[in-house]
Amino acid sequence: MKVLVIGAGNMGLTYAEGMAQSSLLNRRNLMIFDKSAEVITTLSKIDHFDVFDNIEDCLPQADVVFIAVKPYHCDDLFKEIKGMVNDQQIFVSLMAGVTIGKIQEGLGVKKVVRSMPNLPAQVGKGVTSYTEAKEVSRVELLMVRNLLDTTGASIHVESENFIDASTGISGSGPAYVFYFMNSMLEAALKMGFSKNDSKVLVSQTFEGAVKLFNESDLSAKTWMERVASKGGTTRAALDSMEDNNVEELIKDAAYAAFNRAVELGKEEA
Ligand SMILES: NC(=O)c1ccc[n+]([C@@H]2O[C@H](COP(=O)([O-])OP(=O)(O)OC[C@H]3O[C@@H](n4cnc5c(N)ncnc54)[C@H](OP(=O)(O)O)[C@@H]3O)[C@@H](O)[C@H]2O)c1
């Protein structure tokens, strides 16, 4: 199997590196293409994959093609490569808001997988949701899943609506976590901790809580109750959050991202 990644930006390079470090592909079977001469020069110094500055030299050989350009560049890309693709190739899109139908129509192909990655893929802790056109077989989908899993975990979803929904949870989600972290960091600084100590207190608290959650069957709500005792300090904090309706505000924020993803999809169509 030969894999080509089109677009060597943040996401394209992250996936290429993930696949390169896995045992799924050997170096000769991983290709990357970008239109920027500057990017090509930088990439040529990395020995993990074959780097191409001419699409005609790599696209025809590829069995699986990852599309990792910005959504607003997809029309130009489709025009550029339409005459070089074939209907046995599988196209895996990482582009937010670009529908399977649009990719099929733009390229004149059928086998398309649409995915939504997130930023922690850069450290092998990403989560990618994905769904496929009906022309993608189970075996092909499994192969794609294995490739996506090289950057962390993945979940299969039944429809593109869930791709937009996962944008509101995991795609944009790292920013919600950073928002919460930033608020706690500012509170720690205000209480008089140094910048460094604040960072240790906050990041270790997040990491520890996630580890506890992952290593047990307890719900997040049960863990909250375990930390909080009646009349105690944590209860005071949780009561303050409840009084200010923080839970509803966070849910609203996730829905705002979900709705925006749906809107962007319509604009792109
Ligand atoms: N970053 C994230 O956290 C994230 C999360 C979820 C989904 N995504 C999706 O991932 C995709 C890539 O995002 P990114 O942040 O990695 O973008 P990026 O850093 O801008 O990378 C895109 C790369 O593709 C190149 N390119 C543009 N048109 C091309 C073409 N026709 N042929 C070959 N290369 C081309 C760009 O070159 P120029 O710079 O010269 O245009 C750039 O090097 C987007 O569609 C985005 O929706 C990203």
mmCIF file of C-alpha atoms and ligand atoms in Angstrom:
data_model
loop_
_atom_site.group_PDB
_atom_site.id
_atom_site.type_symbol
_atom_site.label_atom_id
_atom_site.label_comp_id
_atom_site.label_asym_id
_atom_site.label_seq_id
_atom_site.Cartn_x
_atom_site.Cartn_y
_atom_site.Cartn_z
ATOM 1 C CA MET A 1 0.000 0.000 0.000
ATOM 2 C CA LYS A 2 1.274 3.460 -0.933
ATOM 3 C CA VAL A 3 0.038 6.538 0.899
ATOM 4 C CA LEU A 4 0.258 10.142 -0.274
ATOM 5 C CA VAL A 5 -0.363 13.180 1.919
ATOM 6 C CA ILE A 6 -1.312 16.357 0.043
ATOM 7 C CA GLY A 7 -0.535 19.501 2.072
ATOM 8 C CA ALA A 8 2.395 19.461 4.473
ATOM 9 C CA GLY A 9 1.074 21.940 7.043
ATOM 10 C CA ASN A 10 0.257 21.269 10.703
ATOM 11 C CA MET A 11 -2.121 18.372 10.130
ATOM 12 C CA GLY A 12 -0.624 16.844 6.975
ATOM 13 C CA LEU A 13 2.806 16.675 8.544
ATOM 14 C CA THR A 14 1.417 15.342 11.833
ATOM 15 C CA TYR A 15 -0.305 12.447 10.026
ATOM 16 C CA ALA A 16 2.725 11.809 7.821
ATOM 17 C CA GLU A 17 4.956 11.652 10.927
ATOM 18 C CA GLY A 18 2.455 9.401 12.723
ATOM 19 C CA MET A 19 2.342 6.965 9.808
ATOM 20 C CA ALA A 20 6.126 7.131 9.361
ATOM 21 C CA GLN A 21 6.683 6.171 12.987
ATOM 22 C CA SER A 22 4.245 3.256 12.849
ATOM 23 C CA SER A 23 5.058 -0.180 11.551
ATOM 24 C CA LEU A 24 2.261 0.032 8.959
ATOM 25 C CA LEU A 25 4.284 1.539 6.149
ATOM 26 C CA ASN A 26 7.889 1.520 5.183
ATOM 27 C CA ARG A 27 9.541 4.753 4.202
ATOM 28 C CA ARG A 28 9.323 4.104 0.455
ATOM 29 C CA ASN A 29 5.553 3.774 0.666
ATOM 30 C CA LEU A 30 4.904 7.133 2.272
ATOM 31 C CA MET A 31 4.844 10.218 0.057
ATOM 32 C CA ILE A 32 4.123 13.851 0.819
ATOM 33 C CA PHE A 33 3.349 16.682 -1.578
ATOM 34 C CA ASP A 34 3.061 20.425 -1.017
ATOM 35 C CA LYS A 35 2.864 23.285 -3.468
ATOM 36 C CA SER A 36 5.089 25.605 -1.462
ATOM 37 C CA ALA A 37 8.765 25.539 -2.501
ATOM 38 C CA GLU A 38 9.780 26.692 0.975
ATOM 39 C CA VAL A 39 7.939 23.798 2.640
ATOM 40 C CA ILE A 40 9.500 21.323 0.184
ATOM 41 C CA THR A 41 13.010 22.556 1.022
ATOM 42 C CA THR A 42 12.370 22.099 4.759
ATOM 43 C CA LEU A 43 10.754 18.669 4.284
ATOM 44 C CA SER A 44 13.563 17.373 2.104
ATOM 45 C CA LYS A 45 15.796 17.441 5.196
ATOM 46 C CA ILE A 46 13.479 14.979 6.970
ATOM 47 C CA ASP A 47 14.192 11.404 6.004
ATOM 48 C CA HIS A 48 10.837 9.876 7.012
ATOM 49 C CA PHE A 49 9.051 9.973 3.653
ATOM 50 C CA ASP A 50 9.493 10.779 -0.033
ATOM 51 C CA VAL A 51 8.880 14.447 -0.704
ATOM 52 C CA PHE A 52 7.403 15.629 -4.012
ATOM 53 C CA ASP A 53 7.021 19.062 -5.562
ATOM 54 C CA ASN A 54 5.221 17.714 -8.625
ATOM 55 C CA ILE A 55 1.848 16.040 -8.093
ATOM 56 C CA GLU A 56 2.097 14.040 -11.319
ATOM 57 C CA ASP A 57 5.102 12.160 -9.913
ATOM 58 C CA CYS A 58 3.292 10.878 -6.827
ATOM 59 C CA LEU A 59 -0.514 10.885 -7.154
ATOM 60 C CA PRO A 60 -0.857 8.122 -9.778
ATOM 61 C CA GLN A 61 1.135 5.690 -7.578
ATOM 62 C CA ALA A 62 -0.936 6.264 -4.426
ATOM 63 C CA ASP A 63 -3.542 3.812 -3.099
ATOM 64 C CA VAL A 64 -4.626 6.110 -0.261
ATOM 65 C CA VAL A 65 -4.534 9.910 -0.525
ATOM 66 C CA PHE A 66 -4.826 12.136 2.553
ATOM 67 C CA ILE A 67 -6.090 15.631 1.719
ATOM 68 C CA ALA A 68 -4.748 18.095 4.292
ATOM 69 C CA VAL A 69 -5.082 21.498 2.642
ATOM 70 C CA LYS A 70 -7.260 24.267 4.089
ATOM 71 C CA PRO A 71 -10.940 23.954 3.089
ATOM 72 C CA TYR A 72 -10.790 27.148 1.003
ATOM 73 C CA HIS A 73 -7.998 25.620 -1.120
ATOM 74 C CA CYS A 74 -9.944 22.487 -1.999
ATOM 75 C CA ASP A 75 -11.605 23.799 -5.177
ATOM 76 C CA ASP A 76 -8.244 24.728 -6.702
ATOM 77 C CA LEU A 77 -6.755 21.411 -5.629
ATOM 78 C CA PHE A 78 -9.641 19.405 -7.103
ATOM 79 C CA LYS A 79 -9.294 21.204 -10.466
ATOM 80 C CA GLU A 80 -5.556 20.588 -10.439
ATOM 81 C CA ILE A 81 -5.692 16.842 -9.743
ATOM 82 C CA LYS A 82 -9.035 15.676 -11.142
ATOM 83 C CA GLY A 83 -7.481 14.385 -14.374
ATOM 84 C CA MET A 84 -4.875 12.303 -12.468
ATOM 85 C CA VAL A 85 -7.023 10.332 -10.035
ATOM 86 C CA ASN A 86 -8.651 6.941 -10.508
ATOM 87 C CA ASP A 87 -11.730 5.381 -8.949
ATOM 88 C CA GLN A 88 -9.794 2.690 -7.058
ATOM 89 C CA GLN A 89 -7.942 5.258 -4.957
ATOM 90 C CA ILE A 90 -9.231 6.050 -1.467
ATOM 91 C CA PHE A 91 -9.351 9.730 -0.486
ATOM 92 C CA VAL A 92 -9.175 10.568 3.216
ATOM 93 C CA SER A 93 -10.113 14.169 3.904
ATOM 94 C CA LEU A 94 -8.958 15.989 7.020
ATOM 95 C CA MET A 95 -10.685 19.183 5.875
ATOM 96 C CA ALA A 96 -13.225 20.744 8.232
ATOM 97 C CA GLY A 97 -16.656 21.313 6.706
ATOM 98 C CA VAL A 98 -15.988 19.798 3.253
ATOM 99 C CA THR A 99 -18.608 17.126 2.610
ATOM 100 C CA ILE A 100 -18.080 13.681 1.089
ATOM 101 C CA GLY A 101 -20.422 14.671 -1.780
ATOM 102 C CA LYS A 102 -18.355 17.722 -2.592
ATOM 103 C CA ILE A 103 -15.134 15.694 -2.699
ATOM 104 C CA GLN A 104 -16.734 12.978 -4.857
ATOM 105 C CA GLU A 105 -18.053 15.575 -7.256
ATOM 106 C CA GLY A 106 -14.898 17.699 -7.281
ATOM 107 C CA LEU A 107 -12.611 14.753 -8.015
ATOM 108 C CA GLY A 108 -14.995 12.475 -9.909
ATOM 109 C CA VAL A 109 -14.295 9.605 -7.480
ATOM 110 C CA LYS A 110 -16.411 7.495 -5.103
ATOM 111 C CA LYS A 111 -14.151 6.137 -2.347
ATOM 112 C CA VAL A 112 -14.013 8.975 0.162
ATOM 113 C CA VAL A 113 -13.506 8.946 3.937
ATOM 114 C CA ARG A 114 -14.183 12.191 5.801
ATOM 115 C CA SER A 115 -12.492 12.722 9.138
ATOM 116 C CA MET A 116 -12.198 15.264 11.923
ATOM 117 C CA PRO A 117 -8.848 15.217 13.690
ATOM 118 C CA ASN A 118 -7.702 17.332 16.639
ATOM 119 C CA LEU A 119 -4.522 19.079 17.684
ATOM 120 C CA PRO A 120 -3.149 16.552 20.251
ATOM 121 C CA ALA A 121 -2.483 14.334 17.195
ATOM 122 C CA GLN A 122 0.814 16.242 17.192
ATOM 123 C CA VAL A 123 1.874 14.334 20.307
ATOM 124 C CA GLY A 124 0.235 11.010 19.388
ATOM 125 C CA LYS A 125 -2.783 11.735 21.623
ATOM 126 C CA GLY A 126 -5.261 12.876 19.004
ATOM 127 C CA VAL A 127 -8.756 11.585 18.469
ATOM 128 C CA THR A 128 -10.118 11.399 14.944
ATOM 129 C CA SER A 129 -13.757 10.754 14.094
ATOM 130 C CA TYR A 130 -14.421 9.413 10.627
ATOM 131 C CA THR A 131 -17.186 8.275 8.306
ATOM 132 C CA GLU A 132 -17.206 6.951 4.781
ATOM 133 C CA ALA A 133 -19.002 6.909 1.435
ATOM 134 C CA LYS A 134 -20.908 3.659 0.821
ATOM 135 C CA GLU A 135 -18.423 2.689 -1.904
ATOM 136 C CA VAL A 136 -15.617 2.226 0.673
ATOM 137 C CA SER A 137 -15.408 -1.463 1.637
ATOM 138 C CA ARG A 138 -15.010 -2.738 5.209
ATOM 139 C CA VAL A 139 -11.460 -3.857 4.495
ATOM 140 C CA GLU A 140 -10.573 -0.473 3.044
ATOM 141 C CA LEU A 141 -12.143 1.272 6.025
ATOM 142 C CA LEU A 142 -10.138 -0.861 8.425
ATOM 143 C CA MET A 143 -6.969 0.049 6.552
ATOM 144 C CA VAL A 144 -7.837 3.767 6.830
ATOM 145 C CA ARG A 145 -8.631 3.364 10.510
ATOM 146 C CA ASN A 146 -5.201 1.853 11.132
ATOM 147 C CA LEU A 147 -3.605 4.826 9.411
ATOM 148 C CA LEU A 148 -5.676 7.334 11.422
ATOM 149 C CA ASP A 149 -4.823 5.516 14.654
ATOM 150 C CA THR A 150 -1.134 6.272 14.163
ATOM 151 C CA THR A 151 -1.843 9.738 15.651
ATOM 152 C CA GLY A 152 -3.844 8.492 18.652
ATOM 153 C CA ALA A 153 -7.348 7.042 18.834
ATOM 154 C CA SER A 154 -10.251 7.112 16.402
ATOM 155 C CA ILE A 155 -13.994 6.614 16.453
ATOM 156 C CA HIS A 156 -16.181 5.561 13.559
ATOM 157 C CA VAL A 157 -19.388 7.583 13.198
ATOM 158 C CA GLU A 158 -22.495 6.732 11.200
ATOM 159 C CA SER A 159 -23.018 10.014 9.375
ATOM 160 C CA GLU A 160 -21.453 13.329 8.488
ATOM 161 C CA ASN A 161 -23.687 15.051 11.037
ATOM 162 C CA PHE A 162 -21.562 13.340 13.707
ATOM 163 C CA ILE A 163 -18.405 14.700 12.076
ATOM 164 C CA ASP A 164 -19.791 18.220 12.640
ATOM 165 C CA ALA A 165 -20.851 17.217 16.174
ATOM 166 C CA SER A 166 -17.387 15.881 16.973
ATOM 167 C CA THR A 167 -15.974 19.220 15.813
ATOM 168 C CA GLY A 168 -17.895 20.700 18.775
ATOM 169 C CA ILE A 169 -16.476 18.138 21.216
ATOM 170 C CA SER A 170 -13.009 16.941 20.193
ATOM 171 C CA GLY A 171 -12.060 19.130 17.194
ATOM 172 C CA SER A 172 -12.468 22.422 19.053
ATOM 173 C CA GLY A 173 -12.312 20.732 22.478
ATOM 174 C CA PRO A 174 -8.601 21.233 23.189
ATOM 175 C CA ALA A 175 -9.296 24.993 23.241
ATOM 176 C CA TYR A 176 -11.985 24.510 25.937
ATOM 177 C CA VAL A 177 -9.480 22.616 28.061
ATOM 178 C CA PHE A 178 -6.884 25.356 27.535
ATOM 179 C CA TYR A 179 -9.547 27.928 28.489
ATOM 180 C CA PHE A 180 -10.171 26.119 31.784
ATOM 181 C CA MET A 181 -6.422 25.710 32.359
ATOM 182 C CA ASN A 182 -5.818 29.376 31.667
ATOM 183 C CA SER A 183 -8.486 30.408 34.204
ATOM 184 C CA MET A 184 -6.932 28.171 36.866
ATOM 185 C CA LEU A 185 -3.442 29.451 36.046
ATOM 186 C CA GLU A 186 -4.625 33.044 36.453
ATOM 187 C CA ALA A 187 -6.284 32.176 39.779
ATOM 188 C CA ALA A 188 -3.048 30.504 40.984
ATOM 189 C CA LEU A 189 -0.967 33.551 40.017
ATOM 190 C CA LYS A 190 -3.448 35.817 41.796
ATOM 191 C CA MET A 191 -3.086 33.668 44.921
ATOM 192 C CA GLY A 192 0.673 34.372 44.804
ATOM 193 C CA PHE A 193 2.195 31.252 43.237
ATOM 194 C CA SER A 194 5.108 31.694 40.824
ATOM 195 C CA LYS A 195 4.495 31.113 37.115
ATOM 196 C CA ASN A 196 6.381 27.844 37.255
ATOM 197 C CA ASP A 197 4.617 26.526 40.364
ATOM 198 C CA SER A 198 1.237 27.541 38.891
ATOM 199 C CA LYS A 199 2.032 25.551 35.762
ATOM 200 C CA VAL A 200 2.979 22.448 37.761
ATOM 201 C CA LEU A 201 -0.123 22.723 39.975
ATOM 202 C CA VAL A 202 -2.491 23.119 37.046
ATOM 203 C CA SER A 203 -1.022 20.748 34.458
ATOM 204 C CA GLN A 204 -0.470 17.956 36.979
ATOM 205 C CA THR A 205 -4.046 18.392 38.229
ATOM 206 C CA PHE A 206 -5.394 17.957 34.697
ATOM 207 C CA GLU A 207 -3.128 15.026 33.891
ATOM 208 C CA GLY A 208 -3.875 13.295 37.208
ATOM 209 C CA ALA A 209 -7.648 13.744 36.911
ATOM 210 C CA VAL A 210 -7.668 12.358 33.344
ATOM 211 C CA LYS A 211 -5.569 9.371 34.451
ATOM 212 C CA LEU A 212 -7.932 8.615 37.341
ATOM 213 C CA PHE A 213 -10.898 8.872 34.994
ATOM 214 C CA ASN A 214 -9.300 6.605 32.376
ATOM 215 C CA GLU A 215 -8.177 3.971 34.852
ATOM 216 C CA SER A 216 -11.578 3.412 36.464
ATOM 217 C CA ASP A 217 -15.166 2.811 35.441
ATOM 218 C CA LEU A 218 -16.410 5.732 37.512
ATOM 219 C CA SER A 219 -18.231 8.606 35.817
ATOM 220 C CA ALA A 220 -16.866 12.148 35.893
ATOM 221 C CA LYS A 221 -19.814 13.067 38.147
ATOM 222 C CA THR A 222 -18.920 10.334 40.656
ATOM 223 C CA TRP A 223 -15.305 11.510 40.708
ATOM 224 C CA MET A 224 -16.559 15.060 41.389
ATOM 225 C CA GLU A 225 -18.531 13.789 44.379
ATOM 226 C CA ARG A 226 -15.483 11.816 45.608
ATOM 227 C CA VAL A 227 -13.399 15.000 45.748
ATOM 228 C CA ALA A 228 -16.165 17.065 47.321
ATOM 229 C CA SER A 229 -17.258 16.534 50.924
ATOM 230 C CA LYS A 230 -20.254 18.253 52.483
ATOM 231 C CA GLY A 231 -19.358 21.740 53.726
ATOM 232 C CA GLY A 232 -15.807 21.432 52.348
ATOM 233 C CA THR A 233 -13.637 23.430 49.984
ATOM 234 C CA THR A 234 -14.433 21.561 46.753
ATOM 235 C CA ARG A 235 -18.152 21.773 47.497
ATOM 236 C CA ALA A 236 -17.753 25.557 47.798
ATOM 237 C CA ALA A 237 -16.129 25.641 44.324
ATOM 238 C CA LEU A 238 -18.699 23.328 42.740
ATOM 239 C CA ASP A 239 -21.573 25.288 44.312
ATOM 240 C CA SER A 240 -20.109 28.478 42.862
ATOM 241 C CA MET A 241 -19.961 26.846 39.393
ATOM 242 C CA GLU A 242 -23.526 25.577 39.735
ATOM 243 C CA ASP A 243 -24.796 28.999 40.883
ATOM 244 C CA ASN A 244 -23.200 30.511 37.783
ATOM 245 C CA ASN A 245 -24.595 27.873 35.461
ATOM 246 C CA VAL A 246 -21.107 26.938 34.197
ATOM 247 C CA GLU A 247 -22.227 23.473 33.030
ATOM 248 C CA GLU A 248 -24.900 24.951 30.747
ATOM 249 C CA LEU A 249 -22.455 27.564 29.437
ATOM 250 C CA ILE A 250 -19.948 24.854 28.470
ATOM 251 C CA LYS A 251 -22.666 22.848 26.727
ATOM 252 C CA ASP A 252 -23.748 26.008 24.867
ATOM 253 C CA ALA A 253 -20.145 26.579 23.774
ATOM 254 C CA ALA A 254 -19.856 23.048 22.372
ATOM 255 C CA TYR A 255 -23.128 23.551 20.474
ATOM 256 C CA ALA A 256 -21.874 26.896 19.134
ATOM 257 C CA ALA A 257 -18.908 25.064 17.575
ATOM 258 C CA PHE A 258 -21.164 22.263 16.268
ATOM 259 C CA ASN A 259 -23.568 24.781 14.666
ATOM 260 C CA ARG A 260 -20.683 26.733 13.158
ATOM 261 C CA ALA A 261 -19.300 23.508 11.626
ATOM 262 C CA VAL A 262 -22.712 22.851 10.010
ATOM 263 C CA GLU A 263 -22.814 26.452 8.735
ATOM 264 C CA LEU A 264 -19.291 26.241 7.301
ATOM 265 C CA GLY A 265 -20.220 23.011 5.539
ATOM 266 C CA LYS A 266 -23.126 24.798 3.835
ATOM 267 C CA GLU A 267 -20.873 27.708 2.812
ATOM 268 C CA GLU A 268 -18.343 25.267 1.350
ATOM 269 C CA ALA A 269 -20.974 23.267 -0.553
HETATM 270 N N1 LIG B 1 -4.969 22.431 12.646
HETATM 271 C C1 LIG B 1 -5.961 21.826 13.293
HETATM 272 O O1 LIG B 1 -6.030 21.777 14.529
HETATM 273 C C2 LIG B 1 -7.050 21.131 12.525
HETATM 274 C C3 LIG B 1 -8.068 20.443 13.237
HETATM 275 C C4 LIG B 1 -9.051 19.798 12.508
HETATM 276 C C5 LIG B 1 -9.019 19.825 11.111
HETATM 277 N N2 LIG B 1 -8.007 20.489 10.450
HETATM 278 C C6 LIG B 1 -8.028 20.495 8.994
HETATM 279 O O2 LIG B 1 -6.774 20.118 8.489
HETATM 280 C C7 LIG B 1 -6.555 20.767 7.246
HETATM 281 C C8 LIG B 1 -5.164 21.314 7.206
HETATM 282 O O3 LIG B 1 -5.047 22.320 8.224
HETATM 283 P P1 LIG B 1 -3.600 22.851 8.643
HETATM 284 O O4 LIG B 1 -3.789 23.647 9.877
HETATM 285 O O5 LIG B 1 -2.641 21.718 8.627
HETATM 286 O O6 LIG B 1 -3.311 23.820 7.371
HETATM 287 P P2 LIG B 1 -1.921 24.445 6.907
HETATM 288 O O7 LIG B 1 -0.937 24.437 8.026
HETATM 289 O O8 LIG B 1 -2.230 25.733 6.211
HETATM 290 O O9 LIG B 1 -1.394 23.392 5.821
HETATM 291 C C9 LIG B 1 -1.902 23.245 4.543
HETATM 292 C C10 LIG B 1 -0.717 23.081 3.582
HETATM 293 O O10 LIG B 1 -1.229 22.726 2.303
HETATM 294 C C11 LIG B 1 -0.599 23.547 1.322
HETATM 295 N N3 LIG B 1 -1.448 23.616 0.120
HETATM 296 C C12 LIG B 1 -2.463 24.473 -0.156
HETATM 297 N N4 LIG B 1 -2.999 24.195 -1.364
HETATM 298 C C13 LIG B 1 -2.304 23.134 -1.862
HETATM 299 C C14 LIG B 1 -2.376 22.393 -3.073
HETATM 300 N N5 LIG B 1 -3.260 22.712 -4.043
HETATM 301 N N6 LIG B 1 -1.519 21.365 -3.236
HETATM 302 C C15 LIG B 1 -0.614 21.047 -2.276
HETATM 303 N N7 LIG B 1 -0.473 21.732 -1.118
HETATM 304 C C16 LIG B 1 -1.318 22.752 -0.913
HETATM 305 C C17 LIG B 1 -0.423 24.878 2.022
HETATM 306 O O11 LIG B 1 0.497 25.697 1.352
HETATM 307 P P3 LIG B 1 0.306 27.320 1.506
HETATM 308 O O12 LIG B 1 0.558 27.635 2.932
HETATM 309 O O13 LIG B 1 1.345 27.845 0.577
HETATM 310 O O14 LIG B 1 -1.099 27.631 1.091
HETATM 311 C C18 LIG B 1 0.084 24.380 3.392
HETATM 312 O O15 LIG B 1 1.468 24.087 3.367
HETATM 313 C C19 LIG B 1 -7.614 21.849 7.099
HETATM 314 O O16 LIG B 1 -8.514 21.508 6.073
HETATM 315 C C20 LIG B 1 -8.295 21.887 8.438
HETATM 316 O O17 LIG B 1 -9.698 22.102 8.298
HETATM 317 C C21 LIG B 1 -7.031 21.144 11.139
#
